[in-house]
Coordinates of C-alpha atoms in Angstrom, one line a residue:
M1 CA -33.8 48.0 -52.0
M2 CA -36.2 48.8 -54.1
G3 CA -38.9 48.5 -51.4
A4 CA -37.2 50.8 -49.1
T5 CA -36.7 53.2 -52.0
L6 CA -40.4 53.2 -52.8
A7 CA -41.5 53.6 -49.2
S8 CA -39.0 56.8 -48.8
T9 CA -40.7 58.1 -52.3
I10 CA -44.4 57.7 -50.6
L11 CA -43.4 59.1 -47.5
G12 CA -41.9 61.9 -49.1
F13 CA -45.3 62.8 -50.8
V14 CA -47.0 62.0 -47.1
R15 CA -44.8 64.8 -45.8
E16 CA -45.7 67.3 -48.4
V17 CA -49.7 66.3 -47.3
V18 CA -48.8 66.9 -43.9
Y19 CA -47.1 70.3 -45.2
A20 CA -50.3 71.2 -46.8
R21 CA -52.7 70.6 -43.9
A22 CA -50.5 72.3 -41.5
Y23 CA -49.2 75.7 -43.3
G24 CA -51.4 75.5 -46.8
T25 CA -50.0 78.1 -48.7
S26 CA -49.1 80.3 -46.3
W27 CA -46.1 82.9 -45.8
Q28 CA -44.5 80.3 -43.3
L29 CA -43.7 77.6 -45.9
D30 CA -42.8 80.3 -47.9
A31 CA -40.5 81.4 -45.7
F32 CA -39.2 77.9 -44.7
L33 CA -38.7 77.1 -48.6
A34 CA -36.7 79.9 -49.4
A35 CA -34.5 79.5 -46.5
S36 CA -33.8 76.1 -47.7
V37 CA -32.4 76.7 -50.7
V38 CA -28.7 77.4 -49.7
P39 CA -28.5 74.4 -47.6
V40 CA -29.8 72.6 -50.8
I41 CA -27.5 74.0 -53.1
L42 CA -24.5 73.1 -50.9
F43 CA -25.9 69.9 -50.1
G44 CA -26.1 69.1 -54.4
L45 CA -22.6 70.8 -54.6
F46 CA -20.8 68.7 -52.0
N47 CA -22.8 65.5 -51.6
G48 CA -23.7 64.7 -55.2
A49 CA -20.6 65.7 -56.6
L50 CA -18.3 63.6 -54.0
V51 CA -20.9 60.6 -54.5
T52 CA -20.3 60.6 -58.1
A53 CA -16.6 60.9 -58.0
L54 CA -15.9 58.6 -55.0
V55 CA -17.9 55.7 -55.8
P56 CA -15.6 54.4 -58.9
L57 CA -12.4 55.7 -57.3
F58 CA -13.3 53.5 -54.2
S59 CA -14.3 50.4 -56.0
D60 CA -11.3 50.7 -58.1
Y61 CA -8.9 50.5 -55.3
V62 CA -11.3 47.5 -53.7
N63 CA -11.5 45.5 -57.1
T64 CA -7.5 46.0 -57.7
E65 CA -6.7 44.4 -53.7
R66 CA -5.8 48.1 -52.3
E67 CA -8.5 48.3 -49.7
D68 CA -6.4 50.0 -47.0
E69 CA -5.5 52.7 -50.0
A70 CA -9.3 52.7 -50.9
W71 CA -10.0 54.0 -46.5
K72 CA -7.4 56.2 -46.5
V73 CA -9.1 57.9 -49.4
A74 CA -12.5 57.8 -47.8
S75 CA -11.7 58.6 -44.2
T76 CA -9.9 61.8 -45.7
V77 CA -13.0 62.7 -47.4
I78 CA -15.1 62.4 -44.4
V79 CA -12.8 64.1 -42.3
T80 CA -12.2 66.9 -45.1
L81 CA -16.0 66.9 -45.5
V82 CA -16.7 67.5 -41.5
V83 CA -13.9 70.7 -41.3
V84 CA -15.0 72.1 -44.8
L85 CA -19.0 71.6 -44.3
G86 CA -19.1 72.9 -40.7
A87 CA -17.0 75.8 -41.6
A88 CA -19.5 76.6 -44.4
A89 CA -22.5 75.6 -42.0
A90 CA -20.9 78.6 -39.4
L91 CA -20.3 81.0 -42.0
G92 CA -23.9 80.4 -43.9
A93 CA -25.4 81.3 -40.5
W94 CA -23.4 84.2 -39.6
L95 CA -23.9 85.7 -43.2
A96 CA -27.7 84.9 -43.3
P97 CA -29.3 88.1 -42.4
W98 CA -26.8 89.7 -45.4
Y99 CA -27.8 87.0 -48.4
V100 CA -31.4 85.8 -47.0
P101 CA -33.0 89.3 -47.8
R102 CA -31.5 89.2 -51.3
I103 CA -32.7 85.8 -51.6
A104 CA -36.3 86.0 -50.3
R105 CA -37.8 89.3 -51.2
F106 CA -40.5 89.0 -48.3
S107 CA -41.8 91.8 -45.9
P108 CA -39.3 92.7 -43.3
A109 CA -40.7 90.4 -40.7
H110 CA -41.3 87.5 -42.7
V111 CA -37.5 87.8 -43.7
R112 CA -36.4 87.6 -40.2
T113 CA -38.0 84.7 -39.7
A114 CA -36.6 83.2 -43.3
V115 CA -33.4 84.4 -41.6
E116 CA -33.6 82.1 -38.2
M117 CA -34.8 79.2 -40.1
T118 CA -31.5 79.4 -42.1
R119 CA -29.5 79.4 -39.5
W120 CA -31.5 76.6 -37.5
L121 CA -31.2 74.4 -41.2
M122 CA -27.3 75.4 -41.8
P123 CA -25.9 72.2 -39.7
T124 CA -28.2 70.1 -41.8
I125 CA -25.8 70.6 -44.6
V126 CA -23.2 68.5 -42.4
A127 CA -25.4 65.6 -41.6
T128 CA -27.0 65.2 -44.9
S129 CA -23.8 65.2 -46.7
L130 CA -22.0 62.6 -44.6
A131 CA -24.8 60.5 -44.8
G132 CA -24.7 60.5 -48.6
V133 CA -20.9 59.5 -48.4
I134 CA -21.6 56.7 -45.9
G135 CA -24.7 55.7 -47.4
A136 CA -22.8 54.9 -50.6
L137 CA -19.6 53.4 -48.8
L138 CA -22.0 50.5 -47.7
N139 CA -23.7 50.4 -50.8
A140 CA -20.0 49.6 -52.4
Y141 CA -19.9 46.9 -49.7
H142 CA -23.5 45.4 -50.7
R143 CA -25.1 46.6 -47.4
F144 CA -27.8 48.3 -48.9
G145 CA -30.4 47.8 -45.9
A146 CA -29.2 50.9 -43.6
A147 CA -28.4 53.3 -46.9
A148 CA -31.8 52.5 -48.1
L149 CA -33.9 53.3 -45.1
Q150 CA -32.6 57.3 -44.8
G151 CA -34.9 58.9 -46.6
V152 CA -37.7 56.7 -44.9
V153 CA -36.1 57.6 -41.5
A154 CA -35.9 61.5 -42.4
N155 CA -39.1 61.6 -43.8
L156 CA -40.8 60.0 -40.6
C157 CA -39.5 62.5 -38.5
I158 CA -40.1 65.3 -40.5
I159 CA -43.9 63.8 -40.6
G160 CA -43.9 63.4 -37.2
F161 CA -42.8 66.9 -35.6
V162 CA -45.0 68.7 -38.0
W163 CA -47.8 66.7 -37.1
F164 CA -47.2 67.2 -33.3
A165 CA -45.2 70.2 -33.0
Q166 CA -47.1 72.6 -35.2
P167 CA -49.6 73.7 -33.0
H168 CA -47.0 74.8 -30.2
Y169 CA -44.2 75.6 -32.2
H170 CA -46.0 76.9 -35.6
A171 CA -43.2 77.8 -38.3
N172 CA -40.4 76.6 -36.1
A173 CA -41.9 72.6 -36.3
L174 CA -40.4 72.6 -39.9
V175 CA -37.1 73.5 -39.0
F176 CA -36.8 71.2 -36.3
G177 CA -38.6 68.4 -38.1
A178 CA -35.8 68.8 -40.7
L179 CA -33.4 69.0 -38.1
A180 CA -34.2 65.7 -36.8
G181 CA -34.6 64.1 -39.9
A182 CA -31.2 64.5 -41.0
F183 CA -29.4 63.8 -37.7
V184 CA -31.2 60.6 -36.8
S185 CA -30.7 59.3 -41.0
L186 CA -26.9 59.8 -40.1
L187 CA -27.2 58.1 -37.1
A188 CA -29.2 55.0 -38.4
L189 CA -26.4 54.4 -40.8
L190 CA -23.3 54.6 -38.2
P191 CA -23.7 51.2 -36.7
S192 CA -23.4 49.5 -40.1
F193 CA -20.3 52.3 -41.0
F194 CA -18.6 51.2 -38.0
A195 CA -19.1 47.6 -38.2
L196 CA -16.7 47.7 -41.1
H197 CA -13.8 48.3 -38.8
R198 CA -12.0 50.2 -41.6
F199 CA -12.7 54.1 -40.8
R200 CA -9.5 56.1 -39.2
F201 CA -9.2 59.4 -38.6
A202 CA -6.8 60.5 -41.6
L203 CA -6.1 63.8 -43.4
D204 CA -4.1 63.0 -46.2
L205 CA -4.6 65.6 -49.1
R206 CA -1.6 64.5 -51.3
H207 CA -2.8 60.6 -51.3
P208 CA -2.6 60.0 -55.1
G209 CA -6.7 58.9 -54.7
M210 CA -7.1 62.5 -53.2
V211 CA -5.4 64.0 -56.2
R212 CA -7.5 62.1 -58.5
L213 CA -11.1 62.8 -56.9
L214 CA -10.0 66.3 -57.1
H215 CA -9.3 66.2 -60.7
V216 CA -12.4 65.4 -61.7
L217 CA -14.3 66.9 -58.6
G218 CA -14.8 70.3 -60.1
P219 CA -16.9 69.9 -63.3
I220 CA -19.1 67.0 -61.6
A221 CA -20.1 69.6 -58.7
I222 CA -20.9 72.6 -61.3
G223 CA -23.3 69.5 -62.9
S224 CA -24.7 68.5 -59.7
A225 CA -25.5 72.2 -58.5
A226 CA -27.1 72.9 -61.7
G227 CA -30.5 71.6 -60.8
Q228 CA -30.1 73.3 -57.2
I229 CA -29.5 76.5 -59.1
A230 CA -32.6 76.4 -61.4
M231 CA -34.6 76.1 -57.9
F232 CA -32.8 78.8 -56.5
F233 CA -33.7 81.4 -59.0
D234 CA -37.4 79.9 -59.3
R235 CA -37.8 80.8 -55.4
Y236 CA -36.1 84.0 -55.9
F237 CA -38.3 85.1 -58.8
A238 CA -41.3 83.7 -56.7
S239 CA -40.6 85.5 -53.7
G240 CA -41.7 88.7 -55.1
M241 CA -44.8 87.6 -55.9
S242 CA -47.8 87.3 -53.9
E243 CA -47.6 85.1 -50.4
G244 CA -48.0 81.7 -51.0
T245 CA -46.7 81.4 -54.4
I246 CA -43.1 79.6 -53.7
A247 CA -45.6 77.1 -51.2
G248 CA -47.8 76.6 -54.6
M249 CA -45.5 76.0 -57.0
N250 CA -43.7 73.4 -54.9
F251 CA -46.9 71.2 -54.5
A252 CA -47.4 71.6 -58.0
V253 CA -43.7 70.3 -58.5
K254 CA -44.0 67.7 -55.8
V255 CA -47.3 66.4 -57.4
V256 CA -45.2 66.2 -60.8
G257 CA -42.4 64.6 -59.1
F258 CA -44.3 61.6 -57.3
P259 CA -45.2 59.6 -60.6
Q260 CA -41.8 60.6 -62.0
Q261 CA -40.1 59.3 -59.0
I262 CA -42.1 56.1 -59.1
F263 CA -41.8 55.4 -62.9
V264 CA -37.8 56.2 -63.0
T265 CA -37.4 53.7 -59.5
A266 CA -39.1 50.9 -61.9
I267 CA -37.1 52.2 -65.1
A268 CA -33.6 52.4 -62.9
T269 CA -34.4 48.7 -61.5
V270 CA -34.4 47.7 -65.2
I271 CA -32.2 49.7 -67.4
F272 CA -29.6 51.0 -65.6
P273 CA -28.2 47.6 -64.6
V274 CA -28.2 47.0 -68.6
F275 CA -26.6 49.8 -69.1
A276 CA -23.3 48.5 -66.5
S277 CA -22.7 45.7 -68.2
Q278 CA -23.1 46.8 -71.5
F279 CA -20.9 49.5 -71.2
A280 CA -18.4 47.2 -69.4
N281 CA -18.2 44.8 -72.2
K282 CA -17.8 48.0 -74.7
N283 CA -21.3 46.5 -76.4
K284 CA -22.5 50.0 -78.2
V285 CA -25.0 47.9 -80.5
A286 CA -26.6 46.8 -77.4
M287 CA -26.4 49.9 -75.6
R288 CA -28.1 51.6 -78.4
K289 CA -31.1 49.3 -77.8
S290 CA -31.4 49.8 -74.5
V291 CA -31.4 53.5 -74.3
A292 CA -34.3 53.2 -77.1
T293 CA -36.1 50.7 -74.5
G294 CA -36.0 53.3 -72.0
L295 CA -37.2 55.9 -73.6
Q296 CA -39.8 54.2 -75.1
M297 CA -41.1 53.1 -71.5
V298 CA -40.4 56.6 -70.3
I299 CA -42.7 57.7 -73.0
F300 CA -45.5 55.3 -72.2
L301 CA -45.4 55.9 -68.8
T302 CA -45.2 59.5 -68.5
L303 CA -47.0 60.8 -71.4
P304 CA -50.2 60.2 -70.3
S305 CA -49.5 60.8 -66.9
A306 CA -48.8 64.3 -68.0
W307 CA -52.2 64.5 -69.9
G308 CA -53.8 63.1 -67.0
L309 CA -52.1 65.7 -64.3
C310 CA -53.2 68.6 -66.8
M311 CA -57.1 67.2 -67.3
L312 CA -57.2 66.4 -63.8
A313 CA -55.3 69.1 -62.3
G314 CA -58.3 70.4 -59.8
P315 CA -59.4 67.2 -58.6
I316 CA -56.0 66.1 -57.9
V317 CA -55.0 68.8 -55.7
Q318 CA -58.8 69.1 -53.9
T319 CA -58.3 65.2 -53.1
L320 CA -54.8 65.7 -52.0
F321 CA -54.5 68.5 -49.8
E322 CA -57.4 70.6 -49.1
R323 CA -58.0 70.3 -45.4
G324 CA -56.8 71.7 -42.4
A325 CA -54.7 74.9 -43.4
F326 CA -55.3 74.3 -47.2
T327 CA -57.9 76.5 -48.6
P328 CA -60.2 76.1 -51.5
E329 CA -58.3 79.3 -52.5
A330 CA -55.0 77.2 -52.4
T331 CA -56.6 74.6 -54.1
V332 CA -57.3 77.3 -57.0
L333 CA -54.0 78.5 -56.8
C334 CA -52.3 75.0 -57.3
A335 CA -54.7 73.5 -59.7
Q336 CA -53.7 76.6 -61.9
L337 CA -50.3 75.8 -62.0
L338 CA -50.0 72.0 -62.1
P339 CA -50.9 71.9 -65.6
Y340 CA -47.7 74.1 -66.5
A341 CA -45.6 71.9 -64.1
A342 CA -46.6 68.5 -65.7
V343 CA -45.5 69.7 -69.2
G344 CA -41.7 69.0 -68.7
L345 CA -42.7 65.4 -66.8
V346 CA -41.6 63.3 -70.1
A347 CA -38.3 65.2 -70.8
L348 CA -37.6 65.2 -66.8
A349 CA -37.9 61.3 -66.9
A350 CA -35.9 60.8 -70.0
N351 CA -33.2 62.8 -68.8
V352 CA -32.3 60.6 -65.9
V353 CA -32.1 57.7 -68.8
L354 CA -29.8 60.0 -71.1
T355 CA -27.9 61.6 -68.3
R356 CA -27.1 57.7 -67.3
C357 CA -26.6 57.2 -71.0
L358 CA -24.0 59.7 -71.3
Y359 CA -22.0 59.1 -68.2
A360 CA -21.6 55.5 -69.4
C361 CA -20.3 56.7 -72.5
G362 CA -17.5 59.1 -71.1
V363 CA -18.9 62.2 -72.2
V364 CA -19.4 63.7 -69.0
R365 CA -18.0 67.2 -69.4
V366 CA -20.6 67.4 -72.3
A367 CA -23.3 66.5 -70.4
I368 CA -22.2 69.1 -67.6
A369 CA -22.0 71.6 -70.2
I370 CA -25.5 70.9 -71.6
S371 CA -27.0 71.1 -67.7
V372 CA -25.6 74.6 -67.2
A373 CA -26.6 75.7 -70.8
T374 CA -30.2 74.7 -69.4
V375 CA -29.9 76.3 -66.2
A376 CA -28.9 79.2 -68.5
I377 CA -31.7 79.5 -70.7
N378 CA -34.1 78.8 -67.8
V379 CA -33.4 81.5 -66.2
G380 CA -33.9 83.8 -69.7
L381 CA -37.0 82.3 -70.4
S382 CA -38.4 83.2 -66.7
L383 CA -37.5 86.6 -67.1
A384 CA -39.4 86.7 -70.3
W385 CA -42.5 85.0 -69.2
L386 CA -42.9 85.8 -65.7
P387 CA -44.3 89.3 -66.3
S388 CA -47.0 88.1 -68.2
L389 CA -47.9 84.8 -66.9
G390 CA -46.1 84.9 -63.1
A391 CA -45.6 81.6 -61.5
R392 CA -46.9 79.8 -64.5
G393 CA -44.4 81.4 -66.7
L394 CA -41.7 80.1 -64.2
L395 CA -42.5 76.3 -64.4
L396 CA -43.4 76.4 -68.3
A397 CA -39.5 78.1 -68.4
N398 CA -38.4 74.7 -66.4
A399 CA -40.5 72.7 -68.8
V400 CA -39.2 74.0 -72.2
S401 CA -35.4 74.2 -70.7
Q402 CA -35.9 70.5 -69.7
T403 CA -37.1 69.6 -73.3
L404 CA -34.5 71.6 -74.7
Q405 CA -32.0 69.6 -72.5
T406 CA -33.6 66.2 -73.5
I407 CA -33.2 67.0 -77.5
A408 CA -29.5 68.2 -76.7
F409 CA -29.0 65.0 -74.9
V410 CA -30.6 63.1 -77.5
V411 CA -28.2 64.4 -80.2
V412 CA -25.3 63.9 -78.4
A413 CA -25.8 60.4 -77.4
W414 CA -26.4 59.6 -80.7
R415 CA -23.4 60.7 -81.7
A416 CA -21.7 58.8 -78.9
L417 CA -23.2 55.6 -79.6
G418 CA -23.0 55.6 -83.5
G419 CA -27.1 56.7 -83.8
F420 CA -29.8 54.9 -82.0
H421 CA -33.3 53.8 -82.7
L422 CA -34.9 57.2 -83.2
R423 CA -37.1 56.1 -86.0
T424 CA -38.7 53.6 -83.3
I425 CA -39.0 56.0 -80.2
G426 CA -40.8 58.6 -83.1
V427 CA -43.5 56.1 -83.9
S428 CA -43.6 55.3 -80.2
L429 CA -44.0 59.0 -79.5
L430 CA -46.6 59.2 -81.7
K431 CA -48.6 56.3 -81.0
V432 CA -48.5 56.9 -77.5
G433 CA -49.0 60.9 -77.5
A434 CA -52.2 60.0 -80.0
C435 CA -53.9 57.4 -77.1
S436 CA -52.8 60.4 -74.5
A437 CA -54.8 63.1 -76.5
V438 CA -57.5 60.8 -77.1
M439 CA -57.6 59.8 -73.6
A440 CA -57.7 63.5 -72.5
V441 CA -60.9 64.2 -74.3
A442 CA -62.7 61.6 -72.8
L443 CA -61.3 62.5 -69.3
A444 CA -62.7 66.1 -70.1
A445 CA -66.0 65.0 -71.3
V446 CA -66.7 62.7 -68.2
Q447 CA -65.8 65.9 -66.0
V448 CA -68.5 67.7 -68.2
T449 CA -71.1 65.3 -67.6
R450 CA -70.2 64.4 -63.6
T451 CA -71.4 66.2 -60.9
P452 CA -68.8 67.9 -58.4
P453 CA -68.1 65.6 -55.4
A454 CA -69.1 66.2 -51.8
P455 CA -67.1 68.1 -49.6
T456 CA -65.8 65.1 -47.8
T457 CA -62.7 63.3 -48.2
I458 CA -64.5 59.7 -49.2
A459 CA -66.2 61.4 -51.9
R460 CA -63.4 63.4 -53.5
V461 CA -60.9 60.0 -53.3
A462 CA -63.7 58.1 -54.8
N463 CA -64.5 60.4 -57.6
L464 CA -60.6 61.2 -58.2
G465 CA -60.4 57.1 -58.4
E466 CA -62.9 56.6 -60.7
H467 CA -61.5 59.5 -63.0
L468 CA -58.0 57.6 -63.2
L469 CA -59.5 54.4 -63.6
F470 CA -61.4 55.4 -66.6
G471 CA -58.6 57.2 -68.3
V472 CA -56.0 54.4 -67.7
F473 CA -58.9 51.8 -69.3
V474 CA -59.5 54.3 -72.2
F475 CA -55.6 54.7 -72.7
L476 CA -54.6 50.8 -72.3
V477 CA -57.4 50.0 -74.9
L478 CA -56.3 52.4 -77.1
A479 CA -52.9 51.5 -76.6
R480 CA -53.7 47.8 -77.4
L481 CA -55.4 48.7 -80.6
V482 CA -52.8 50.6 -82.0
D483 CA -50.3 47.6 -81.1
S484 CA -48.2 49.6 -78.9
E485 CA -45.3 47.7 -78.4
E486 CA -44.7 49.4 -75.0
L487 CA -47.9 47.6 -73.8
S488 CA -46.4 44.1 -74.6
L489 CA -43.1 45.0 -73.3
A490 CA -44.7 46.0 -69.7
I491 CA -47.3 43.2 -69.7
D492 CA -44.0 40.8 -70.2
L493 CA -42.5 42.8 -67.3
L494 CA -45.3 42.4 -64.9
L495 CA -45.6 38.9 -65.8
R496 CA -41.9 38.2 -65.3
R497 CA -41.9 36.8 -68.8
R498 CA -38.8 38.7 -69.7
R499 CA -35.7 39.3 -67.6
P500 CA -33.9 42.7 -67.6
R501 CA -31.0 41.8 -69.8
E502 CA -33.7 40.8 -72.4
L503 CA -34.9 43.9 -72.5
V504 CA -34.1 44.8 -76.0
P505 CA -36.7 44.0 -78.1
L506 CA -36.1 46.5 -80.9
P507 CA -35.3 45.3 -84.4

C-alpha cells in the first residue's frame, strides 16, 4: 500500500512536469486551474467529509456483527451521492457562465475557455467522490490494492492525454485527461467492490445509521472544505494579475508539496498506527510522547528541506521544468515564488500530525473551528499583502496562516493531553534550525563560487544533484555534532532497529 501511495505521489509530480513542458505558465494552464476550483471544492466538501464520517460508523456496525446494517447505510450513501452530485454537476455546468467570470478575472476570450473547461470537468465530481467512498469501504475490508492504485491510474491517464493529445487538442487535452483519470480510476475499483457481493440499490434516509451520519457530517464537511476554500481565494486573487501567475503559483506549491507528501507518508506509516493503538487504550501518557516524536520527525525532515528549497529555488525550477513551453522567464517567475511557498513547509507537515492527534482526542469541533479561522486569517493577510507583494504575498499569507494554525493546534493538543514535551520539541527546533541555517549559508557560498551549468538537462541534473548532496552532507554532519536525537531515531528506523510501537524515546 505504501509503495502504491509513493508511486502515486511521484506520478503526481511527473504530471506537473508534463504540464510545464506542454503549457509553461500560459493562460491555458491558468484557465484550467481556475476551472478546476469549483469541482475541487465540491470534491473536498463531499468526499473528504463523507469518508471521514462514514468509515468509523461503517466499521462500528461491522465490528458489532451488524454487517447487513452497515451495507444498508453504505448503499444509501452511494445512491444518494450519485443523485446529489449528479444534480450538482448538472447545475454547476449550467451556471458556469454566471460564476466562472466571478472566479476567473481573465479577458473575455480566456473566460469563455474557462467556462467550457468547467462544464467538462463537472462530471469528475461524481467519479472522484464515488471512488473515494468505494476505496474507503474496500480499505475497511483490508482490500488495499485497488484503492491504493487509484492515484496511479488517474495520474497515468492525465500524463498520457497531455503528452499525446496536447499537440492536437491544445488546452482541451488537460480536460480530457482529467475526465479520463477520474472515470478510469473509478472503474478500476468496481471489480473489487462488486466482488464483495454486498452493495444493494437502497435509499433509506431514515435509517439510524444515516441519522448518525448526517448529525456529524456538517462540521466535518466545513473542515474538509476549508483548504479548498483557501485555494479558491488564492486563484481568485491571482487571476487578476499577469498571465501565468496562477500557473506559476501552482508549480511553486507543487514543488514544496512533493517533499511534504513524501515525508507525511513516512511519518503516517510510523506514527499514525501508534496514535490509533494508544487512543484505543486511552493511554494519554504514551500519546504525549508519540505526538512529540512525530513533531520532532517533522522538524528534522522539513526544516532543512525548506531552507534547501529557498536557497536552490532557481536550479530546482530550471532543472525540473525548463523545457518545451516552460521558458526562462517562467523559471524566473517560479523561482521568485518558491521561497515564499517553502516558508510554510514545516507548519504544513506538522498540521497533519496535530490534526490526527486532535481527531483522536475527540476535539473535532475545535480543530474545525481553528481551520475555518485559519482561512479567514489567510484571506485577510492576502488582501493586506497583495498590493505590495503580489503573488508572493498570497503564498506568504498561506505560510503565516498555516504557522498560526500549528500554534493553535499545539495549544489545544497540550490541553487535551494534559501537556506534552514542549521543551524537547523546542530543543529540537533550535538544533535543527541552527544546522539548517548553517547548511543554507554553505549552499549560498557554493553557488557563488560555481559557474552556471551548461543549458542541457544532464548538466542541470548533475549540478542540482551535487548541490543537494552537499547540503545533505553538511546538515547530517552538523546534526551529528549537536547530538541530534532525531538523527539517531532516523538511523534506527532505516536499519529497522526499532518498530513503530517503540517510537517513544522521549523522557
